PDB file of C-alpha atoms in Angstrom:
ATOM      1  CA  UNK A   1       0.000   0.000   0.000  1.00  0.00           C
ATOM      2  CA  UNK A   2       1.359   3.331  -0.704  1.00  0.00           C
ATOM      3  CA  UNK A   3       2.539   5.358   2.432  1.00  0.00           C
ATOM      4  CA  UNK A   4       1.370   9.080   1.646  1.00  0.00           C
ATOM      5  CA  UNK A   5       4.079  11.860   3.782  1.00  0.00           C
ATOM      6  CA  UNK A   6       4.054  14.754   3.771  1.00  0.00           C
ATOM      7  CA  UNK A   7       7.776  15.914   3.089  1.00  0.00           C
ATOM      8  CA  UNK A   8      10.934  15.167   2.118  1.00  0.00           C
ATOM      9  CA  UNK A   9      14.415  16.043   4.016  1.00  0.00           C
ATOM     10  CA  UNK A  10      17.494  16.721   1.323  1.00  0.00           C
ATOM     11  CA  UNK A  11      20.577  15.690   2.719  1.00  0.00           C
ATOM     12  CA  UNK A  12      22.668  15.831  -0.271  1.00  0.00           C
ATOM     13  CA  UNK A  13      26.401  17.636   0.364  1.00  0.00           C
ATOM     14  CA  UNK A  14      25.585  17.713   4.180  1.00  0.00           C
ATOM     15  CA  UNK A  15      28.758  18.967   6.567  1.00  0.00           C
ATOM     16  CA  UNK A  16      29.595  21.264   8.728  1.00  0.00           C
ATOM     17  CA  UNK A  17      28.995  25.419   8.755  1.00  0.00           C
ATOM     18  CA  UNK A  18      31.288  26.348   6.873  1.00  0.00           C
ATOM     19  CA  UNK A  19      31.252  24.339   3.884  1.00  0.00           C
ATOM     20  CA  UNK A  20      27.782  25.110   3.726  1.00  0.00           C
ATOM     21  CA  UNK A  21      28.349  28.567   3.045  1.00  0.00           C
ATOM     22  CA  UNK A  22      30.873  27.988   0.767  1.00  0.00           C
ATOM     23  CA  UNK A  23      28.421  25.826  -1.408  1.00  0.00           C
ATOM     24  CA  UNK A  24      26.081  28.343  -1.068  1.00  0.00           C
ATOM     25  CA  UNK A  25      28.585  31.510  -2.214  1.00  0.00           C
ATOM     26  CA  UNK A  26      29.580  28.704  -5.133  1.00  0.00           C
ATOM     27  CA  UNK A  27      25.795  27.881  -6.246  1.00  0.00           C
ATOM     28  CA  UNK A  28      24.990  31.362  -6.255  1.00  0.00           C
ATOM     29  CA  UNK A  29      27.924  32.810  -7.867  1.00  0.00           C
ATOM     30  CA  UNK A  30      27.354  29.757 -10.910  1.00  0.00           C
ATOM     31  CA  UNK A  31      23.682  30.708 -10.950  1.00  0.00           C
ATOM     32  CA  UNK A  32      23.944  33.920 -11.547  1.00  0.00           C
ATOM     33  CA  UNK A  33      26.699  33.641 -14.196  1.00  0.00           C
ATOM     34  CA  UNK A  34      24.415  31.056 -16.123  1.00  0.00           C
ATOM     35  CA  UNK A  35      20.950  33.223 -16.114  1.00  0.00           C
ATOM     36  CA  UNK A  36      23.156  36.532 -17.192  1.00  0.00           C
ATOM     37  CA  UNK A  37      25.125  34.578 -19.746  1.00  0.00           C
ATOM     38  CA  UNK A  38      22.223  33.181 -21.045  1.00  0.00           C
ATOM     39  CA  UNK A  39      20.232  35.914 -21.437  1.00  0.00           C
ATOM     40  CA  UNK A  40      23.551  37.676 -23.091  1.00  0.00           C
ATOM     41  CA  UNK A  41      23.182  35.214 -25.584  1.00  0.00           C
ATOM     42  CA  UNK A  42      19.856  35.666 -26.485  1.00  0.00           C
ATOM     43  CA  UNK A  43      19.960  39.556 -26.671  1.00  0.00           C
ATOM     44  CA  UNK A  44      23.205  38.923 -28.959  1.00  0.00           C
ATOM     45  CA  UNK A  45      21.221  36.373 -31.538  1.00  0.00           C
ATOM     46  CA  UNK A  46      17.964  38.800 -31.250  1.00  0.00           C
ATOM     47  CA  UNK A  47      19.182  41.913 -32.064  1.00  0.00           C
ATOM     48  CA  UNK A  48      21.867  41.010 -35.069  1.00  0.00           C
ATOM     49  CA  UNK A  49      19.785  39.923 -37.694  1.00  0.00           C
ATOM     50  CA  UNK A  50      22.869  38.325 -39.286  1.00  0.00           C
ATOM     51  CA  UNK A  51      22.157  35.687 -36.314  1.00  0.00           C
ATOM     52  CA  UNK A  52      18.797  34.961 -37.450  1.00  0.00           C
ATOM     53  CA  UNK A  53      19.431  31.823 -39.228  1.00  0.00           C
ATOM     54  CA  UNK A  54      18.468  28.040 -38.172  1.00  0.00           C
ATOM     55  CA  UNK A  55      21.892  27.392 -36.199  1.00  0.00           C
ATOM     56  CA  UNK A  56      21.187  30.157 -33.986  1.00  0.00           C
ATOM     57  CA  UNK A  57      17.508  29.765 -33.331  1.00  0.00           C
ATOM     58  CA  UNK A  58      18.420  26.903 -31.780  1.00  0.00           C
ATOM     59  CA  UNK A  59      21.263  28.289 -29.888  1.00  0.00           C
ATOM     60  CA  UNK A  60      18.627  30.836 -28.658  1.00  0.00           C
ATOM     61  CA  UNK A  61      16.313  27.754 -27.385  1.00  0.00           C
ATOM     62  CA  UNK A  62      18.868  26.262 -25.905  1.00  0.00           C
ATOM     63  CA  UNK A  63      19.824  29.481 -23.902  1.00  0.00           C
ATOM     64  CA  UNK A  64      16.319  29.635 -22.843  1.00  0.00           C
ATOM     65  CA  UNK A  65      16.151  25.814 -22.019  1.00  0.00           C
ATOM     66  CA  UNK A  66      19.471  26.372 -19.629  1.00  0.00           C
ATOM     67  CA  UNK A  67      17.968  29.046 -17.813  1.00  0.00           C
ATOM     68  CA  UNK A  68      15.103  26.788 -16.911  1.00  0.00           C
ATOM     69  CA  UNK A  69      17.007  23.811 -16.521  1.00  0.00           C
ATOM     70  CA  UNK A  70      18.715  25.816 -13.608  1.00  0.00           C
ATOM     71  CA  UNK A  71      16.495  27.602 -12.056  1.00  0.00           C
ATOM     72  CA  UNK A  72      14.922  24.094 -11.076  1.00  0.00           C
ATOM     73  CA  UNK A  73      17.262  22.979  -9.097  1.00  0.00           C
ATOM     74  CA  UNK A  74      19.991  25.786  -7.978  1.00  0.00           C
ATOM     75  CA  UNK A  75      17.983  28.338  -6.272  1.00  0.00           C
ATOM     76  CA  UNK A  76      15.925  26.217  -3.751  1.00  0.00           C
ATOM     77  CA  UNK A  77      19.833  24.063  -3.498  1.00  0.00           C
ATOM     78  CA  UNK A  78      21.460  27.288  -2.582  1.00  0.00           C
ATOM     79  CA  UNK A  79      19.153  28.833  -0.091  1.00  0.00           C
ATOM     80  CA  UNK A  80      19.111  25.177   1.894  1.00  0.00           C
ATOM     81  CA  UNK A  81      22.699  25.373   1.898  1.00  0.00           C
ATOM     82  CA  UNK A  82      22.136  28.842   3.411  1.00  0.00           C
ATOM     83  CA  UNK A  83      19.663  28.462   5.517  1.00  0.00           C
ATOM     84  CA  UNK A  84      19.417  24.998   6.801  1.00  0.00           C
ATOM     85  CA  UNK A  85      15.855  24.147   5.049  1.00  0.00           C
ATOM     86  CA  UNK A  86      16.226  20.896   3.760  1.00  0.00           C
ATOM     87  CA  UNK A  87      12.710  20.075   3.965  1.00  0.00           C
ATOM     88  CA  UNK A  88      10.804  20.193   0.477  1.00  0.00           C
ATOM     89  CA  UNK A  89       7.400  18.769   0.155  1.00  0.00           C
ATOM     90  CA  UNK A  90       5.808  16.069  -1.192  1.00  0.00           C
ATOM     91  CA  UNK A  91       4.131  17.937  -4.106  1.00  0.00           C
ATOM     92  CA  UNK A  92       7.128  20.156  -4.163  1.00  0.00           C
ATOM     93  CA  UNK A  93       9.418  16.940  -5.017  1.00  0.00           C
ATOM     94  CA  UNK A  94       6.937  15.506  -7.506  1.00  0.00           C
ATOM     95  CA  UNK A  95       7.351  18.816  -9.244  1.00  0.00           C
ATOM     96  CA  UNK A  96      10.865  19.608  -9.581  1.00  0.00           C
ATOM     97  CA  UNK A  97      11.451  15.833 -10.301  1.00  0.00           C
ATOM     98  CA  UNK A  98       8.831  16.246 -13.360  1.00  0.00           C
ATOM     99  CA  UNK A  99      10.616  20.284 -14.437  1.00  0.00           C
ATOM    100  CA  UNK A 100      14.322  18.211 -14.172  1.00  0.00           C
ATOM    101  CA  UNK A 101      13.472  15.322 -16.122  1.00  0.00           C
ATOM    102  CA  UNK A 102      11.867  17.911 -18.611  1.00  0.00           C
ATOM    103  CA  UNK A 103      14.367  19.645 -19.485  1.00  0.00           C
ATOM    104  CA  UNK A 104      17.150  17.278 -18.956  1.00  0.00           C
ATOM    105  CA  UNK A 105      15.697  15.542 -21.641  1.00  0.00           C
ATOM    106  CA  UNK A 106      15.160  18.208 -23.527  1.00  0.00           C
ATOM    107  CA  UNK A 107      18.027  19.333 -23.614  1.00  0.00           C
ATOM    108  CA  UNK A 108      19.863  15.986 -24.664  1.00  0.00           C
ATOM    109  CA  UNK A 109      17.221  16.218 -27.719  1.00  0.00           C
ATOM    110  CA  UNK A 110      18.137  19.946 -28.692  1.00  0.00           C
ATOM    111  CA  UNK A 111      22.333  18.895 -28.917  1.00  0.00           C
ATOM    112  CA  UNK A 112      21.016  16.211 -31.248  1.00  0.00           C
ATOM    113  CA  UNK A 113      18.867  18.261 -33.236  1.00  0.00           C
ATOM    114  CA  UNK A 114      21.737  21.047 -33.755  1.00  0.00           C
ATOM    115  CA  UNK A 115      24.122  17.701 -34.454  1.00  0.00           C
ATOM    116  CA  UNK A 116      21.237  17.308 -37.277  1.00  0.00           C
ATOM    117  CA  UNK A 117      21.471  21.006 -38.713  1.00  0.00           C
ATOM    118  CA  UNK A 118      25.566  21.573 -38.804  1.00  0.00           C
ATOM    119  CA  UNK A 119      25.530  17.922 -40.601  1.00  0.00           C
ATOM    120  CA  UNK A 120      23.127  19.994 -43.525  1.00  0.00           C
ATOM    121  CA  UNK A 121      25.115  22.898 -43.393  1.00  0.00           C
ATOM    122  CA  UNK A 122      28.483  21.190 -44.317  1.00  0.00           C
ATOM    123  CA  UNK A 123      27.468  18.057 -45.571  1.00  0.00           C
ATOM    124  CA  UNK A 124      24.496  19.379 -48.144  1.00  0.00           C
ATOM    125  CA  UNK A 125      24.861  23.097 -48.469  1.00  0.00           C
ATOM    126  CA  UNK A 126      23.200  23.916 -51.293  1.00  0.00           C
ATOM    127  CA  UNK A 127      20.081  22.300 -49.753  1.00  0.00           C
ATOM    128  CA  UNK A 128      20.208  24.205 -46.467  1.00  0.00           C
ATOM    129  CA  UNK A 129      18.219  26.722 -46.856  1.00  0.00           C
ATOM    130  CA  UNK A 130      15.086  24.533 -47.767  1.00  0.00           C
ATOM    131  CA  UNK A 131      15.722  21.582 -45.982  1.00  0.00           C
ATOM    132  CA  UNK A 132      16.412  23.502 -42.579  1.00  0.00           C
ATOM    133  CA  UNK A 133      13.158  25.829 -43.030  1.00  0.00           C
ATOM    134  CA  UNK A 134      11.717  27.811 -40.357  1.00  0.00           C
ATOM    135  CA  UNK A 135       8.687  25.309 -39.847  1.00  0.00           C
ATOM    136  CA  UNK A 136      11.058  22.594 -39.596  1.00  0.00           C
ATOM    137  CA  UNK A 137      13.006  24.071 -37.153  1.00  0.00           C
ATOM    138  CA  UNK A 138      10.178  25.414 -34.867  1.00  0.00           C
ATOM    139  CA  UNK A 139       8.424  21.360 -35.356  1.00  0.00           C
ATOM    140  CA  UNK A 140      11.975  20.035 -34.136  1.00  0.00           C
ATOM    141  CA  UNK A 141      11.800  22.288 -30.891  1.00  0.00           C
ATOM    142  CA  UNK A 142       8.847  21.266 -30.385  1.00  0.00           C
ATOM    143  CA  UNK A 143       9.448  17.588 -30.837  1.00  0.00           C
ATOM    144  CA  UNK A 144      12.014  17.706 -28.289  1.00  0.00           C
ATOM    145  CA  UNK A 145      10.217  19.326 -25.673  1.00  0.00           C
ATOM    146  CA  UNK A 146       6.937  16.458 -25.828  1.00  0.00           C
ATOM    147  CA  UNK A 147      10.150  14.007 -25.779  1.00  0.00           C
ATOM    148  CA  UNK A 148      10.944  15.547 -22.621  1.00  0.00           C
ATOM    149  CA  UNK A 149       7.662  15.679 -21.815  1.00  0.00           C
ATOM    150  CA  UNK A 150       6.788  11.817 -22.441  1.00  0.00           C
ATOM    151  CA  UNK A 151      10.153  10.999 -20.324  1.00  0.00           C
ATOM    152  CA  UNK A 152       9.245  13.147 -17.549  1.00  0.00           C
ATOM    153  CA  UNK A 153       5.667  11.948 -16.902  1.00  0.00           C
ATOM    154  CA  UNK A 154       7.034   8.179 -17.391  1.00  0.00           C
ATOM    155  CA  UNK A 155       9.685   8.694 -14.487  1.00  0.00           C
ATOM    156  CA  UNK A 156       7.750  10.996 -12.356  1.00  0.00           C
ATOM    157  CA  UNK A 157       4.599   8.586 -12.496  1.00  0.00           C
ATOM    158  CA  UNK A 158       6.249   5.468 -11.721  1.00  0.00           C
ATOM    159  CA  UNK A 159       8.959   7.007  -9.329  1.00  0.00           C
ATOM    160  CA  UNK A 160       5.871   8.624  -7.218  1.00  0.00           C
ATOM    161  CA  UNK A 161       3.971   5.579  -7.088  1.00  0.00           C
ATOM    162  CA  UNK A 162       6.561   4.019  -4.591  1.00  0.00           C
ATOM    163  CA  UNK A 163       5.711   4.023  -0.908  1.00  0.00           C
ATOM    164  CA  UNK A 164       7.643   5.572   1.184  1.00  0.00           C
ATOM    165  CA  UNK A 165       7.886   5.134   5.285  1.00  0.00           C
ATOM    166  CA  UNK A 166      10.289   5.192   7.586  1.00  0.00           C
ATOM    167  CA  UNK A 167      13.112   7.470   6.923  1.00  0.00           C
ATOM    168  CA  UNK A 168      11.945  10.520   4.535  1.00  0.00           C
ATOM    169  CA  UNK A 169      15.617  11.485   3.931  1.00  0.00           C
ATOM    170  CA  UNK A 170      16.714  11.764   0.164  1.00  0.00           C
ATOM    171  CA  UNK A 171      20.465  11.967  -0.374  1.00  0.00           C
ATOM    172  CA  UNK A 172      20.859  14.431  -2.415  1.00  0.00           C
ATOM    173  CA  UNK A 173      20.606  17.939  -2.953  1.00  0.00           C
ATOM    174  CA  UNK A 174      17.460  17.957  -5.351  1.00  0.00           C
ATOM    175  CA  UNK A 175      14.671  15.441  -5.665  1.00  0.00           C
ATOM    176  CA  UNK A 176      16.628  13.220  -8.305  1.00  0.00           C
ATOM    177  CA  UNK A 177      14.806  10.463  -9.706  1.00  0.00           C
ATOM    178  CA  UNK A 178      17.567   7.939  -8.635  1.00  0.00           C
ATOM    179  CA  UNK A 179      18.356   9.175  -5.135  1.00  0.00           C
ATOM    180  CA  UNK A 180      14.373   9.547  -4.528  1.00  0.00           C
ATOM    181  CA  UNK A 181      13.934   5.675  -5.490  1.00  0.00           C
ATOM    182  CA  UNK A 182      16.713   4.921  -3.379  1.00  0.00           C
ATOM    183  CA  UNK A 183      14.763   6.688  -0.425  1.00  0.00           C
ATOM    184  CA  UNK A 184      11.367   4.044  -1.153  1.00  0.00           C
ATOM    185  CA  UNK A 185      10.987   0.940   1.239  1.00  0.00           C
ATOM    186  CA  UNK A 186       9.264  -0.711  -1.809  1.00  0.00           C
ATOM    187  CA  UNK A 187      10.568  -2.898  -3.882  1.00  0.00           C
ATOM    188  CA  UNK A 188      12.513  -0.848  -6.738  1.00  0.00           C
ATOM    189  CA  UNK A 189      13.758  -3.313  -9.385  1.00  0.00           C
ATOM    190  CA  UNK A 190      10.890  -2.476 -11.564  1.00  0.00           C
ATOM    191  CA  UNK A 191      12.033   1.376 -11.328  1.00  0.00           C
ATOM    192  CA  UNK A 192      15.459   1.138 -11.763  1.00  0.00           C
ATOM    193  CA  UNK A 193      14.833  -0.834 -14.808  1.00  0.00           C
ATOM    194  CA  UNK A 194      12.265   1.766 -16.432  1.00  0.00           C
ATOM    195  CA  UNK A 195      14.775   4.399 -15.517  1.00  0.00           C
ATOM    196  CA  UNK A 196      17.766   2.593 -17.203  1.00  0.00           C
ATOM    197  CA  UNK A 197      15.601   1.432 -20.163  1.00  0.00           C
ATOM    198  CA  UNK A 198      13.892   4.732 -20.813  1.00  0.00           C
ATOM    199  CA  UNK A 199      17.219   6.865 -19.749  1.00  0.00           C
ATOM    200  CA  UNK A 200      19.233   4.450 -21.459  1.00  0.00           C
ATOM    201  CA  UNK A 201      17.531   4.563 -24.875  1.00  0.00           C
ATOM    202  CA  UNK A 202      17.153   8.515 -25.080  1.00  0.00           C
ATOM    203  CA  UNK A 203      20.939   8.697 -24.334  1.00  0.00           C
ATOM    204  CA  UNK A 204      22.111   6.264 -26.614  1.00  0.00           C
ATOM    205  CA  UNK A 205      19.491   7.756 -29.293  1.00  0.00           C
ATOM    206  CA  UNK A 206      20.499  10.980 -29.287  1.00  0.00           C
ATOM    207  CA  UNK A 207      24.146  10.344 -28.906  1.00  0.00           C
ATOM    208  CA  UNK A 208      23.967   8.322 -32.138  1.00  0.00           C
ATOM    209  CA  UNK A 209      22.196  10.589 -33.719  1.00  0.00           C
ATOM    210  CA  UNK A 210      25.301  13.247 -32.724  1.00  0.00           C
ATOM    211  CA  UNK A 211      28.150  10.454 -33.417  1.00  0.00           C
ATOM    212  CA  UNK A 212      26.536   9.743 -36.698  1.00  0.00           C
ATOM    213  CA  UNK A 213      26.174  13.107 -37.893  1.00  0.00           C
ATOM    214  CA  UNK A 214      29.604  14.156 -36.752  1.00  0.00           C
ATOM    215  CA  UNK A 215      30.806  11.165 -38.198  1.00  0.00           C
ATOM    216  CA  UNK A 216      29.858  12.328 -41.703  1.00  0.00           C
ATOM    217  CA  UNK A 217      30.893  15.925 -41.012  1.00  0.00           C
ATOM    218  CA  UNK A 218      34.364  14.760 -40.666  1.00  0.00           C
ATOM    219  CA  UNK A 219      34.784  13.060 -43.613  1.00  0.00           C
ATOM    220  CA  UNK A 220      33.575  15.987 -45.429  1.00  0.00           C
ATOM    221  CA  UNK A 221      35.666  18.335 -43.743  1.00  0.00           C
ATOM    222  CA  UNK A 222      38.526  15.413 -44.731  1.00  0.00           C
ATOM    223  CA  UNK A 223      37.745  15.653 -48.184  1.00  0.00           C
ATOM    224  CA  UNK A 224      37.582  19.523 -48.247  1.00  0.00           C
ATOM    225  CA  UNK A 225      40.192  21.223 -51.004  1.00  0.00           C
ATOM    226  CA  UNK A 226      41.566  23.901 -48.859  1.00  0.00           C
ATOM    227  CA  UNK A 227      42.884  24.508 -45.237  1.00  0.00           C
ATOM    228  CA  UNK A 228      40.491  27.312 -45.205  1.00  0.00           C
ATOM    229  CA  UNK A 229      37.664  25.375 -45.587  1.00  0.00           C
ATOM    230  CA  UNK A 230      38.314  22.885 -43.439  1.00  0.00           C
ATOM    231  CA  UNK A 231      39.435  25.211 -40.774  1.00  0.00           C
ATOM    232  CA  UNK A 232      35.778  27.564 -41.170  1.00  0.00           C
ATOM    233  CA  UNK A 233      33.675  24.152 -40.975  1.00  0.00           C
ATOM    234  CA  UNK A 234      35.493  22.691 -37.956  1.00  0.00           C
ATOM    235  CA  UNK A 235      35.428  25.795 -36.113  1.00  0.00           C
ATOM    236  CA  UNK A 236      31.458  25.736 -36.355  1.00  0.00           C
ATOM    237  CA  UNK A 237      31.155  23.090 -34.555  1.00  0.00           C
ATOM    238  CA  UNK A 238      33.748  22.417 -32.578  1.00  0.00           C
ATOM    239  CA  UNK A 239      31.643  24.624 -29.466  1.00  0.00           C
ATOM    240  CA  UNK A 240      28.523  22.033 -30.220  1.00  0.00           C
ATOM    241  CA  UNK A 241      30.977  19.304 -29.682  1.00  0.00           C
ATOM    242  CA  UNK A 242      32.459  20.619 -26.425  1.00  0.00           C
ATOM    243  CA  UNK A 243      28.830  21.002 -25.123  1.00  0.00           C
ATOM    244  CA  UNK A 244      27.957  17.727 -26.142  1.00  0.00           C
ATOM    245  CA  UNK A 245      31.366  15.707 -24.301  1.00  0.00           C
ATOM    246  CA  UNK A 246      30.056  17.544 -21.602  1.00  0.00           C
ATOM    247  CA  UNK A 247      26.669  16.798 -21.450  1.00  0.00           C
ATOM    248  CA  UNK A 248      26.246  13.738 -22.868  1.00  0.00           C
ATOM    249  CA  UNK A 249      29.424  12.284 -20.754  1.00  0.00           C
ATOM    250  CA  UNK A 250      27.909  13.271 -17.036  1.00  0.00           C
ATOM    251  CA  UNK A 251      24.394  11.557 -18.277  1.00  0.00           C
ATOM    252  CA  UNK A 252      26.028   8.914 -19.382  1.00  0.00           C
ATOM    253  CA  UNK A 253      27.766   8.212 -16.318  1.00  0.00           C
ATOM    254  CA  UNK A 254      24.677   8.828 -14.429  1.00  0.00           C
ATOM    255  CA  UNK A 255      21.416   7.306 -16.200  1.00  0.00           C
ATOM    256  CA  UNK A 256      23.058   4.719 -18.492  1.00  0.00           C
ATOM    257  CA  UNK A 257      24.512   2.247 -17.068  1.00  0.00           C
ATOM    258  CA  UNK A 258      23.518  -0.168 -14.770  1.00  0.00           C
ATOM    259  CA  UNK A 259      23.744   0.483 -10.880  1.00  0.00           C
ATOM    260  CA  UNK A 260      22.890   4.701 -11.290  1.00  0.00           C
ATOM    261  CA  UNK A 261      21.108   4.334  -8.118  1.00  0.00           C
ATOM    262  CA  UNK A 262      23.881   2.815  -5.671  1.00  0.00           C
ATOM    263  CA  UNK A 263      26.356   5.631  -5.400  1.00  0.00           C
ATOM    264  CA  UNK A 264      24.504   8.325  -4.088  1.00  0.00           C
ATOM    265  CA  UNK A 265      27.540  10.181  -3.488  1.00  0.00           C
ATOM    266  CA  UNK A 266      29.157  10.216  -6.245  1.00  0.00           C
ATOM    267  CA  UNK A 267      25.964  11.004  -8.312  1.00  0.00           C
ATOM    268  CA  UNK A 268      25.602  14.492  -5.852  1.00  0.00           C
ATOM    269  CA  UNK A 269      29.081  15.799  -7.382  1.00  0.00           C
ATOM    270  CA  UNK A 270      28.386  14.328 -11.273  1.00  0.00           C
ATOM    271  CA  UNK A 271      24.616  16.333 -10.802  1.00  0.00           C
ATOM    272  CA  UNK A 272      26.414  19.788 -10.550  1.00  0.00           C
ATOM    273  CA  UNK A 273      28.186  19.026 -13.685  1.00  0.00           C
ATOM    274  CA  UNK A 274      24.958  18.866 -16.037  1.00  0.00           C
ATOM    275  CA  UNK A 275      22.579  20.660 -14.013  1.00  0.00           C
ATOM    276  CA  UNK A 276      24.559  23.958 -12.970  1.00  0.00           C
ATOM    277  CA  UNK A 277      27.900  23.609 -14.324  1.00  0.00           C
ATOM    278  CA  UNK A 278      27.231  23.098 -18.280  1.00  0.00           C
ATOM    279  CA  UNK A 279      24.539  25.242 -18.508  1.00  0.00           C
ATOM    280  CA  UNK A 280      26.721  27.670 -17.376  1.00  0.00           C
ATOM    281  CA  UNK A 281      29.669  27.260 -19.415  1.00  0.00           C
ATOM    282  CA  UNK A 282      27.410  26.983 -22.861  1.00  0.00           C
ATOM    283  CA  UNK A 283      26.872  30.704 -23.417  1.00  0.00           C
ATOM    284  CA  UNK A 284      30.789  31.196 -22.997  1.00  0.00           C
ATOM    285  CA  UNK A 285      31.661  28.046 -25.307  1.00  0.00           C
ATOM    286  CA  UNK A 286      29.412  29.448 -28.150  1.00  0.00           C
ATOM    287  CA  UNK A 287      30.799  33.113 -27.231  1.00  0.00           C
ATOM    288  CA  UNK A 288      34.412  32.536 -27.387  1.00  0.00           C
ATOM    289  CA  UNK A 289      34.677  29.854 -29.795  1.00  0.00           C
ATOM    290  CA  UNK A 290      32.430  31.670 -32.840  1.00  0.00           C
ATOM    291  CA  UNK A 291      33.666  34.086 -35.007  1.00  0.00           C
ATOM    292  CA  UNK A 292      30.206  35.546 -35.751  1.00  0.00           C
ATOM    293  CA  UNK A 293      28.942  35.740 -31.913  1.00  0.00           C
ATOM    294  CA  UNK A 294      31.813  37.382 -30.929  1.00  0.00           C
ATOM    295  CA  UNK A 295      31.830  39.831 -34.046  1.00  0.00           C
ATOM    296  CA  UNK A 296      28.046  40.689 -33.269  1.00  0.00           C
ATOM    297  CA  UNK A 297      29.118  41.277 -29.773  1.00  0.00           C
ATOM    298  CA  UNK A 298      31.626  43.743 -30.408  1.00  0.00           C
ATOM    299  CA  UNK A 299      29.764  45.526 -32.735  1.00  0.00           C
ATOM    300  CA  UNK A 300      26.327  45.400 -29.879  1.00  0.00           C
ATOM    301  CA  UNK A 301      29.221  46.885 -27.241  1.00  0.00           C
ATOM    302  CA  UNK A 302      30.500  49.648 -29.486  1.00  0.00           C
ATOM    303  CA  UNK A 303      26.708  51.023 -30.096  1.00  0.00           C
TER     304      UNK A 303
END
């Protein structure tokens, strides 16, 4: 029978005073940096309508899609740290469980769907412009976000339909699927397998997606006449590619493999990675590694 409480206790990252503040200076500080950053990046691709091309409406979705992703998890984390309120409630859980999953997912989708549209631009050029058009690119947003939707009702449904009694403490600093299973006095065999099959596919199908993709770009770069050439293609998307070792490779660690739920330690420190830390560093990979964002910036700071 299912055990209804009331509340949840976070006990992710819990130590003495002082590092407690420090996480909390460190959360901040990385929050702050992402939303500003972010929104930087979206002003940027707005207001040069040089940037208004399929590449960079999805840069500007996934700016937007960071800032959520975020704001899920590392304002509530901070203030605990600096506070002491640890407590979250039931509903509370059940929601930023459902927002995380969301986005998470969505996010993994958008990488592969910008993996999709830098394979048209240098593999098929001359077809760009009509195979990337703007309803395609508006139906492939879209697509990813009911992916993440789909995923996030799946996990949050069957994660929430565990009892839990006894001890109400989740070890972690957010209501993670895998540490909030971990917390259930049910039997969680069934869960951890949904999680690793569902997880587990999305990974591996968006990654292969990416690999293939990049696989093909390479080969045409290869096979490009002129250093020139090769060097302009490479360096558009050598910032996706550093976003996507960094995304896809904390995931991976985390959701697809067998045994994500056993470790709960190590998954607190691999969580900051793709939840505050790479949502973060995005806006500066695409700023300082792309001729034409950094150009429109200049030109936005000398107005």
């Amino acid at each position: 029978n299912h055990t209804r409480i009331s509340e949840f206790i976070l006990v992710g990252f819990k130590s003495h005073p002082g590092s407690q503040l420090f996480l909390s200076v460190l959360f901040s500080t990385m929050y702050i940096v992402t939303v500003v950053g972010n929104v930087c990046m979206i002003l940027i691709i707005r207001m040069d309508s040089n940037l208004h091309t399929p590449m960079y409406f999805f840069l500007e979705n996934l700016s937007t899609l960071d800032i959520c992703y975020s704001s899920v998890i590392t304002p509530r984390a901070t203030l605990a740290f600096l506070l002491g309120r640890r407590n979250i409630s039931y509903n509370g859980c059940a929601s930023q469980m459902f927002f995380f999953s969301l986005f998470g997912t969505t996010e993994a989708f958008f990488l592969a769907v910008m993996a999709y549209d830098r394979f048209i631009a240098i593999c098929n050029p001359l077809l760009y412009q009509v195979t990337m058009s703007k309803r395609l690119c508006v139906l492939m947003v879209l697509g990813s976000y009911l992916s993440g939707c789909i995923n996030c009702t799946i996990q949050t449904g069957f994660t929430f339909s565990l009892s839990f009694c006894g001890s109400k403490e989740i070890n972690h600093f957010f209501c993670e699927v895998a540490a909030v299973i971990h917390a259930s006095c049910s039997d969680t065999l069934v869960n951890e397998l949904v999680m690793l099959a569902v997880c587990g596919a999305i990974i591996v199908g968006t990654a292969l997606v990416v690999f293939i993709s990049y696989g093909y770009i390479i080969i045409t770069i290869v096979r490009m006449p002129s250093a020139e050439s090769r060097h302009k293609a490479f360096s558009t998307c050598s910032s996706h590619m550093m976003t996507i070792c960094l995304f896809f490779g904390t995931v991976f660690f985390m959701y697809a493999q067998p045994g994500a739920t056993s470790s709960p330690n190590k998954s607190n420190t691999i969580s900051i990675f793709y939840t505050i830390v790479v949502p973060m560093l995005n806006p500066f990979i695409y700023t300082l590694r792309n001729k034409e964002v950094k150009g429109s910036l200049r030109k936005q700071l000398k107005r």
